[in-house]
XYZ file of C-alpha atoms in Angstrom:
461
model
C 93.855 -114.047 -82.413
C 93.818 -111.178 -84.837
C 90.013 -111.130 -84.891
C 89.802 -111.326 -81.099
C 92.236 -108.417 -80.706
C 90.261 -106.426 -83.281
C 86.975 -106.977 -81.425
C 88.543 -106.039 -78.078
C 90.006 -102.864 -79.514
C 86.763 -101.968 -81.303
C 84.201 -102.687 -78.586
C 86.265 -102.340 -75.396
C 88.735 -99.760 -76.645
C 91.720 -101.971 -75.838
C 90.758 -102.699 -72.209
C 91.605 -106.163 -70.922
C 88.567 -107.505 -69.011
C 88.189 -110.841 -67.267
C 84.681 -111.593 -68.484
C 84.043 -114.337 -65.929
C 85.032 -112.128 -62.995
C 83.097 -109.193 -64.437
C 79.863 -111.210 -64.712
C 80.424 -112.549 -61.188
C 80.831 -109.013 -59.808
C 77.611 -107.880 -61.532
C 75.740 -110.835 -60.071
C 77.082 -110.151 -56.555
C 76.230 -106.451 -56.868
C 72.644 -107.245 -57.852
C 72.226 -109.729 -55.007
C 73.523 -107.208 -52.462
C 71.337 -104.378 -53.799
C 68.426 -103.445 -51.450
C 66.108 -103.157 -54.450
C 66.755 -106.781 -55.455
C 66.337 -108.436 -52.066
C 63.176 -110.458 -51.469
C 61.513 -109.012 -48.376
C 60.384 -112.238 -46.742
C 59.340 -110.384 -43.591
C 56.881 -108.223 -45.526
C 55.568 -111.224 -47.448
C 54.969 -113.158 -44.242
C 53.398 -110.096 -42.618
C 50.977 -109.736 -45.531
C 50.139 -113.444 -45.689
C 49.822 -113.708 -41.924
C 47.977 -110.459 -41.138
C 46.605 -108.615 -44.169
C 45.407 -111.622 -46.184
C 43.318 -113.172 -43.364
C 41.946 -109.714 -42.542
C 41.023 -109.082 -46.188
C 39.215 -112.419 -46.451
C 37.443 -111.861 -43.130
C 36.295 -108.350 -44.037
C 35.199 -109.610 -47.458
C 33.036 -112.377 -46.012
C 31.627 -110.100 -43.291
C 30.689 -107.248 -45.611
C 29.378 -109.681 -48.236
C 27.021 -111.338 -45.754
C 25.784 -108.028 -44.319
C 25.324 -106.604 -47.831
C 23.307 -109.707 -48.772
C 20.993 -109.300 -45.786
C 20.670 -105.596 -46.539
C 19.785 -106.274 -50.188
C 17.291 -108.972 -49.176
C 15.353 -106.527 -46.996
C 15.542 -103.748 -49.601
C 14.207 -105.924 -52.430
C 11.385 -107.451 -50.376
C 10.209 -104.149 -48.913
C 10.256 -102.728 -52.442
C 8.109 -105.644 -53.657
C 5.559 -104.825 -50.963
C 5.530 -101.125 -51.874
C 5.098 -101.991 -55.555
C 1.716 -103.596 -54.837
C 0.093 -100.147 -54.586
C 1.575 -97.002 -56.136
C 0.236 -94.874 -53.308
C 2.612 -96.666 -50.916
C 5.561 -94.981 -52.651
C 4.238 -91.561 -51.573
C 3.189 -92.468 -48.014
C 6.164 -94.670 -47.128
C 8.780 -91.866 -47.472
C 6.996 -89.843 -44.773
C 7.227 -92.787 -42.374
C 10.917 -93.217 -43.188
C 11.536 -89.476 -42.778
C 9.905 -89.551 -39.341
C 12.101 -92.483 -38.246
C 15.259 -90.895 -39.669
C 14.454 -87.641 -37.866
C 14.195 -89.429 -34.537
C 17.453 -91.287 -35.168
C 19.576 -88.307 -36.253
C 18.315 -86.304 -33.294
C 20.327 -88.666 -31.098
C 22.899 -89.920 -33.626
C 23.637 -87.079 -36.080
C 26.433 -89.070 -37.729
C 23.755 -91.174 -39.429
C 22.268 -88.370 -41.534
C 22.872 -87.740 -45.210
C 24.777 -89.646 -47.890
C 27.462 -90.935 -45.511
C 30.558 -90.792 -47.715
C 31.476 -87.224 -46.792
C 31.287 -88.050 -43.100
C 33.199 -91.309 -43.561
C 36.040 -89.622 -45.476
C 36.393 -87.013 -42.737
C 36.099 -89.678 -40.044
C 39.026 -91.599 -41.565
C 41.251 -88.654 -40.671
C 40.394 -88.997 -36.960
C 41.571 -91.556 -34.406
C 38.081 -92.489 -33.198
C 36.017 -95.536 -34.105
C 32.388 -95.250 -35.182
C 30.197 -96.485 -32.274
C 28.235 -99.726 -32.727
C 24.893 -97.996 -32.175
C 25.668 -95.573 -34.992
C 26.537 -98.515 -37.282
C 23.264 -100.263 -36.408
C 21.070 -97.212 -36.950
C 22.857 -96.309 -40.191
C 22.138 -99.823 -41.446
C 18.456 -99.650 -40.469
C 17.670 -96.205 -41.898
C 19.645 -96.997 -45.063
C 17.628 -100.162 -45.692
C 14.417 -98.188 -45.212
C 15.571 -95.427 -47.571
C 16.822 -97.716 -50.339
C 13.614 -99.762 -50.347
C 11.680 -97.195 -52.377
C 10.159 -93.738 -52.617
C 13.529 -91.979 -52.629
C 16.190 -91.446 -55.291
C 19.272 -92.555 -53.380
C 22.409 -94.553 -54.070
C 23.723 -97.625 -52.313
C 27.337 -96.471 -52.152
C 26.852 -93.854 -49.408
C 25.568 -96.239 -46.736
C 27.793 -99.076 -47.975
C 30.977 -96.998 -47.780
C 30.029 -95.638 -44.335
C 29.209 -99.108 -42.981
C 32.248 -100.663 -44.651
C 34.588 -98.090 -43.113
C 33.151 -98.765 -39.661
C 33.286 -102.552 -40.059
C 36.804 -102.402 -41.494
C 38.121 -100.342 -38.592
C 36.565 -102.554 -35.917
C 37.594 -105.792 -37.643
C 41.148 -104.468 -37.936
C 41.147 -103.677 -34.234
C 39.999 -107.228 -33.463
C 42.837 -108.536 -35.655
C 45.341 -106.524 -33.617
C 46.150 -103.703 -36.047
C 47.152 -100.444 -34.360
C 45.540 -97.054 -34.903
C 48.218 -96.090 -37.407
C 46.509 -98.529 -39.795
C 42.962 -97.325 -39.032
C 42.728 -95.234 -42.185
C 43.761 -98.133 -44.434
C 41.511 -100.587 -42.593
C 38.515 -98.310 -43.013
C 39.191 -97.805 -46.720
C 39.487 -101.550 -47.274
C 36.147 -102.118 -45.571
C 34.505 -99.274 -47.482
C 35.717 -100.572 -50.828
C 34.685 -104.153 -50.011
C 31.142 -103.294 -48.878
C 30.582 -100.996 -51.854
C 31.963 -103.613 -54.232
C 29.309 -106.070 -53.051
C 26.273 -103.768 -53.124
C 27.184 -102.307 -56.537
C 28.530 -105.612 -57.903
C 31.669 -103.792 -59.016
C 34.620 -104.967 -56.859
C 37.469 -103.479 -58.891
C 35.688 -100.187 -59.594
C 34.634 -99.828 -55.965
C 38.177 -100.451 -54.726
C 39.527 -97.739 -57.010
C 36.571 -95.535 -56.052
C 37.460 -95.795 -52.357
C 41.103 -94.845 -52.954
C 40.277 -91.954 -55.293
C 37.684 -90.651 -52.830
C 40.093 -90.471 -49.924
C 42.847 -88.793 -51.937
C 41.077 -86.774 -54.619
C 44.189 -85.602 -56.466
C 46.871 -87.805 -54.833
C 46.301 -91.489 -55.549
C 47.521 -93.815 -52.776
C 48.120 -97.429 -53.806
C 48.973 -98.794 -50.347
C 45.573 -100.328 -49.545
C 44.890 -101.553 -53.082
C 45.981 -105.220 -52.834
C 44.197 -106.066 -49.552
C 41.227 -103.960 -50.682
C 40.785 -105.724 -54.011
C 41.063 -109.103 -52.260
C 38.423 -108.034 -49.730
C 36.190 -106.576 -52.460
C 36.354 -109.720 -54.609
C 35.597 -111.967 -51.616
C 32.738 -109.646 -50.629
C 31.378 -109.642 -54.190
C 31.579 -113.447 -54.449
C 29.849 -113.828 -51.078
C 27.114 -111.398 -52.113
C 26.676 -113.118 -55.492
C 26.426 -116.513 -53.783
C 23.456 -115.361 -51.710
C 21.845 -112.809 -54.042
C 22.710 -113.938 -57.569
C 25.165 -112.790 -60.209
C 22.982 -110.570 -62.417
C 24.363 -107.139 -63.286
C 22.539 -103.898 -62.549
C 22.646 -102.336 -66.019
C 20.997 -104.745 -68.467
C 21.763 -103.965 -72.111
C 19.634 -105.309 -74.974
C 22.419 -104.949 -77.532
C 26.140 -104.279 -77.779
C 27.316 -100.649 -77.663
C 28.266 -99.206 -81.062
C 30.671 -96.340 -81.625
C 33.283 -95.047 -84.041
C 35.919 -92.333 -84.058
C 33.478 -89.803 -85.517
C 31.441 -90.129 -82.313
C 34.260 -89.054 -79.977
C 34.006 -85.245 -80.567
C 30.307 -85.354 -79.672
C 31.064 -87.425 -76.583
C 33.582 -84.751 -75.561
C 30.851 -82.117 -75.999
C 28.552 -84.267 -73.874
C 31.268 -84.399 -71.209
C 31.340 -80.590 -71.129
C 27.554 -80.446 -70.780
C 27.578 -83.016 -67.986
C 30.345 -81.142 -66.161
C 28.163 -78.013 -66.180
C 25.051 -79.925 -65.066
C 26.916 -81.630 -62.209
C 28.314 -78.277 -61.084
C 24.777 -76.867 -60.890
C 23.645 -80.012 -59.067
C 26.496 -79.748 -56.569
C 25.696 -76.098 -55.911
C 21.971 -76.764 -55.412
C 22.573 -79.840 -53.241
C 24.966 -78.087 -50.872
C 22.746 -74.999 -50.766
C 19.828 -77.104 -49.535
C 22.130 -78.984 -47.166
C 23.091 -75.708 -45.514
C 19.532 -74.350 -45.736
C 18.206 -77.446 -43.932
C 20.056 -76.392 -40.770
C 17.277 -73.881 -39.996
C 15.120 -76.870 -38.992
C 15.692 -78.884 -35.800
C 17.438 -82.211 -36.587
C 14.311 -84.284 -35.972
C 12.223 -82.138 -38.349
C 14.697 -81.853 -41.236
C 13.937 -85.159 -43.007
C 10.175 -84.637 -42.710
C 10.332 -81.052 -43.977
C 12.448 -82.002 -46.972
C 10.452 -85.138 -47.800
C 7.151 -83.244 -47.675
C 8.571 -80.816 -50.229
C 9.948 -83.653 -52.394
C 6.793 -85.801 -52.599
C 4.926 -83.451 -55.007
C 7.959 -83.612 -57.332
C 7.999 -87.421 -57.133
C 4.260 -87.514 -57.810
C 4.659 -85.236 -60.831
C 7.506 -87.433 -62.126
C 5.337 -90.533 -61.814
C 2.286 -88.962 -63.482
C 4.376 -87.539 -66.327
C 6.502 -90.608 -67.024
C 3.879 -93.253 -66.090
C 6.481 -95.524 -64.515
C 7.425 -96.496 -60.977
C 11.023 -97.266 -61.972
C 12.240 -93.874 -60.741
C 10.526 -94.595 -57.386
C 12.179 -98.021 -57.111
C 15.561 -96.907 -58.431
C 17.653 -97.734 -55.319
C 16.236 -101.258 -55.125
C 16.797 -102.407 -58.708
C 18.386 -99.563 -60.735
C 16.139 -100.470 -63.693
C 15.834 -96.791 -64.558
C 19.473 -96.928 -65.725
C 18.749 -99.891 -67.995
C 15.670 -98.121 -69.383
C 17.657 -94.988 -70.189
C 20.434 -97.023 -71.797
C 18.168 -99.127 -74.015
C 15.284 -96.814 -74.910
C 15.203 -93.372 -76.482
C 13.086 -91.246 -74.140
C 11.436 -88.009 -75.320
C 13.746 -85.099 -74.575
C 11.194 -83.534 -72.202
C 11.222 -86.820 -70.232
C 15.010 -86.683 -69.980
C 14.993 -83.052 -68.854
C 12.293 -83.797 -66.283
C 14.270 -86.773 -64.948
C 17.376 -84.583 -64.595
C 15.551 -81.748 -62.813
C 13.478 -84.132 -60.709
C 16.559 -86.053 -59.572
C 18.386 -82.842 -58.682
C 15.585 -81.412 -56.559
C 14.293 -84.647 -55.006
C 17.758 -85.586 -53.739
C 18.435 -82.005 -52.624
C 15.231 -82.089 -50.564
C 15.781 -85.547 -49.090
C 19.440 -86.589 -48.921
C 20.555 -83.013 -48.191
C 17.937 -82.884 -45.421
C 19.349 -85.935 -43.641
C 17.800 -88.944 -45.394
C 20.406 -91.724 -45.522
C 21.352 -92.540 -49.103
C 24.215 -92.165 -51.540
C 24.768 -89.806 -54.453
C 26.143 -92.205 -57.065
C 22.724 -93.360 -58.288
C 21.343 -89.811 -58.677
C 24.524 -88.818 -60.501
C 24.316 -91.871 -62.786
C 20.666 -91.098 -63.555
C 21.566 -87.512 -64.465
C 24.478 -88.636 -66.652
C 22.444 -91.314 -68.421
C 19.577 -88.864 -69.052
C 21.990 -86.383 -70.659
C 23.410 -89.279 -72.690
C 19.870 -90.234 -73.686
C 19.332 -86.700 -75.026
C 22.479 -86.966 -77.151
C 21.284 -90.399 -78.256
C 18.398 -88.720 -80.089
C 20.914 -87.376 -82.576
C 22.887 -90.647 -82.714
C 20.241 -93.382 -82.293
C 22.619 -96.229 -83.172
C 25.040 -95.064 -80.469
C 22.390 -94.541 -77.758
C 23.891 -97.130 -75.400
C 27.380 -95.713 -75.869
C 26.236 -92.183 -75.032
C 24.279 -93.256 -71.943
C 27.110 -95.396 -70.531
C 29.653 -92.664 -71.252
C 27.257 -90.164 -69.682
C 27.064 -92.193 -66.469
C 30.846 -92.458 -66.191
C 31.297 -88.789 -67.056
C 28.822 -87.662 -64.396
C 30.419 -89.865 -61.728
C 33.901 -88.560 -62.553
C 32.744 -84.940 -62.344
C 30.751 -85.427 -59.149
C 33.077 -87.617 -57.098
C 36.457 -86.834 -58.710
C 36.987 -90.538 -59.386
C 37.783 -90.742 -63.125
C 39.437 -94.159 -63.173
C 36.804 -95.706 -60.904
C 34.046 -94.244 -63.085
C 35.321 -96.057 -66.180
C 35.905 -99.374 -64.408
C 32.711 -99.272 -62.338
C 30.346 -98.658 -65.262
C 32.121 -101.381 -67.241
C 31.581 -103.837 -64.359
C 27.965 -102.808 -63.761
C 27.038 -103.181 -67.432
C 29.404 -106.036 -68.402
C 30.152 -104.177 -71.639
C 33.255 -102.386 -72.859
C 33.050 -98.824 -74.170
C 36.270 -97.757 -72.478
C 37.470 -95.318 -75.146
C 34.220 -93.318 -75.405
C 33.874 -93.359 -71.620
C 37.462 -92.181 -71.250
C 36.841 -89.266 -73.624
C 33.761 -88.182 -71.676
C 35.379 -88.788 -68.278
C 38.535 -86.802 -69.028
C 36.464 -83.905 -70.355
C 34.096 -83.704 -67.389
C 36.863 -84.370 -64.854
C 39.249 -81.714 -66.161
C 36.474 -79.114 -66.331
C 35.236 -79.818 -62.799
C 38.330 -79.167 -60.671
C 37.597 -77.372 -57.425
C 34.251 -78.792 -56.362
C 32.832 -82.138 -55.323
C 29.458 -83.495 -54.286
C 31.146 -85.016 -51.212
C 32.001 -82.471 -48.524
C 34.605 -84.829 -47.078
C 36.877 -84.144 -50.042
C 38.841 -80.924 -50.410
C 36.640 -78.559 -52.365
C 35.275 -75.011 -52.425
C 32.823 -75.761 -49.629
C 35.588 -76.749 -47.177
C 33.473 -79.041 -45.027
C 34.366 -80.487 -41.670
C 32.617 -82.931 -39.393
C 30.628 -80.204 -37.663
C 28.983 -79.140 -40.937
C 27.047 -82.388 -41.013
C 25.014 -81.538 -37.947
C 24.747 -78.720 -35.449
C 24.561 -81.376 -32.741
C 27.907 -83.005 -33.542
C 30.190 -81.974 -30.703
C 33.717 -80.697 -31.195
C 34.970 -83.098 -28.548
C 33.797 -86.023 -30.694
C 36.415 -85.334 -33.363
C 39.340 -84.317 -31.182
C 42.275 -86.663 -30.945
């Protein structure tokens, strides 16, 4: 009894407490707390509405992405039979794109900027626009252009997500989330990076204010889409590495310097791209793609003759140029030419209305800068090129987390710490601008900036 009294006085300061009743009161308080109640209604709502929708959108986008990739790869195989096809084919595509955007201006350009702005409206993208965006994107990605898959895939995914959500009975208040889920799922399939693409979609829509609400249904949809795509098109990754990346702590300061260089290069690229995008408005919509492509073909021809490789001309179809830059030390003049060529070819084609994304051009630029740094650190060449890709994507799209995850998924190798160093550097030194006009940036775009023919009434309400 003496010991018990001593312990009570010492620990409880003489207070008499009924321990059994005290524990019971704590338990009852926790059970009655709103933060500790299991929300069965929300669980059932997710399992009954969001889960079936996520699976449905995943299967739908995965199948469409598979068909899209099938056409792209086979058309590219045909073009590869004769090099001259790569310089004639773009003119045919430009003519078709010009005719399409004359009637459907929403189809022109990369697509992500328009899609991000569209998500803020209450309208649904018309089925004809979806169809024509799919057709011209397949034609563009098949060869002769330097264009990414993510622009068309995000645009198409947003449209499919919104319409599928409407079919499933979701109201317009969910339209934004439904579109994002579709965009992330479609992009996850075509880039074979479901987690990175899901994060990419969320970071795109809210550049500096991350919104986690759509993440769970989006990642489910993206994984289902990726598995569906892999079932039909195979499970190979886009960036093939011949050896494991090597790095050490002494490398990090130089990777930070590379991040600064890439931030500056991407800023120049963004400025040039948007300048040509605005300059292209002097041409009638039907003539823009042809005018820009005619100006870009001599640059493509010079690139081919200088580098002696068609990989840059087939980049959207197989992305082998990224593997080449990651595994092989190119002469510095080659790297510089690839950077300048990519900047001006995309500024004369995608900025003039050709349908294609900006991720691939940005990754090529980042990997070429990394390849230059790899000359000074030959053992760490792969590390510098992978970190360069992630750094360029973070600076261009303001998606730092997605950049790290996406490159890891696309290469199936882990250089997270070096990539993080490069990404943070380029991201923090690139506030205020973005390659996508749909995000808040110094260019302050709106839907009407994408075409002089896009009517104000189309974006009201």
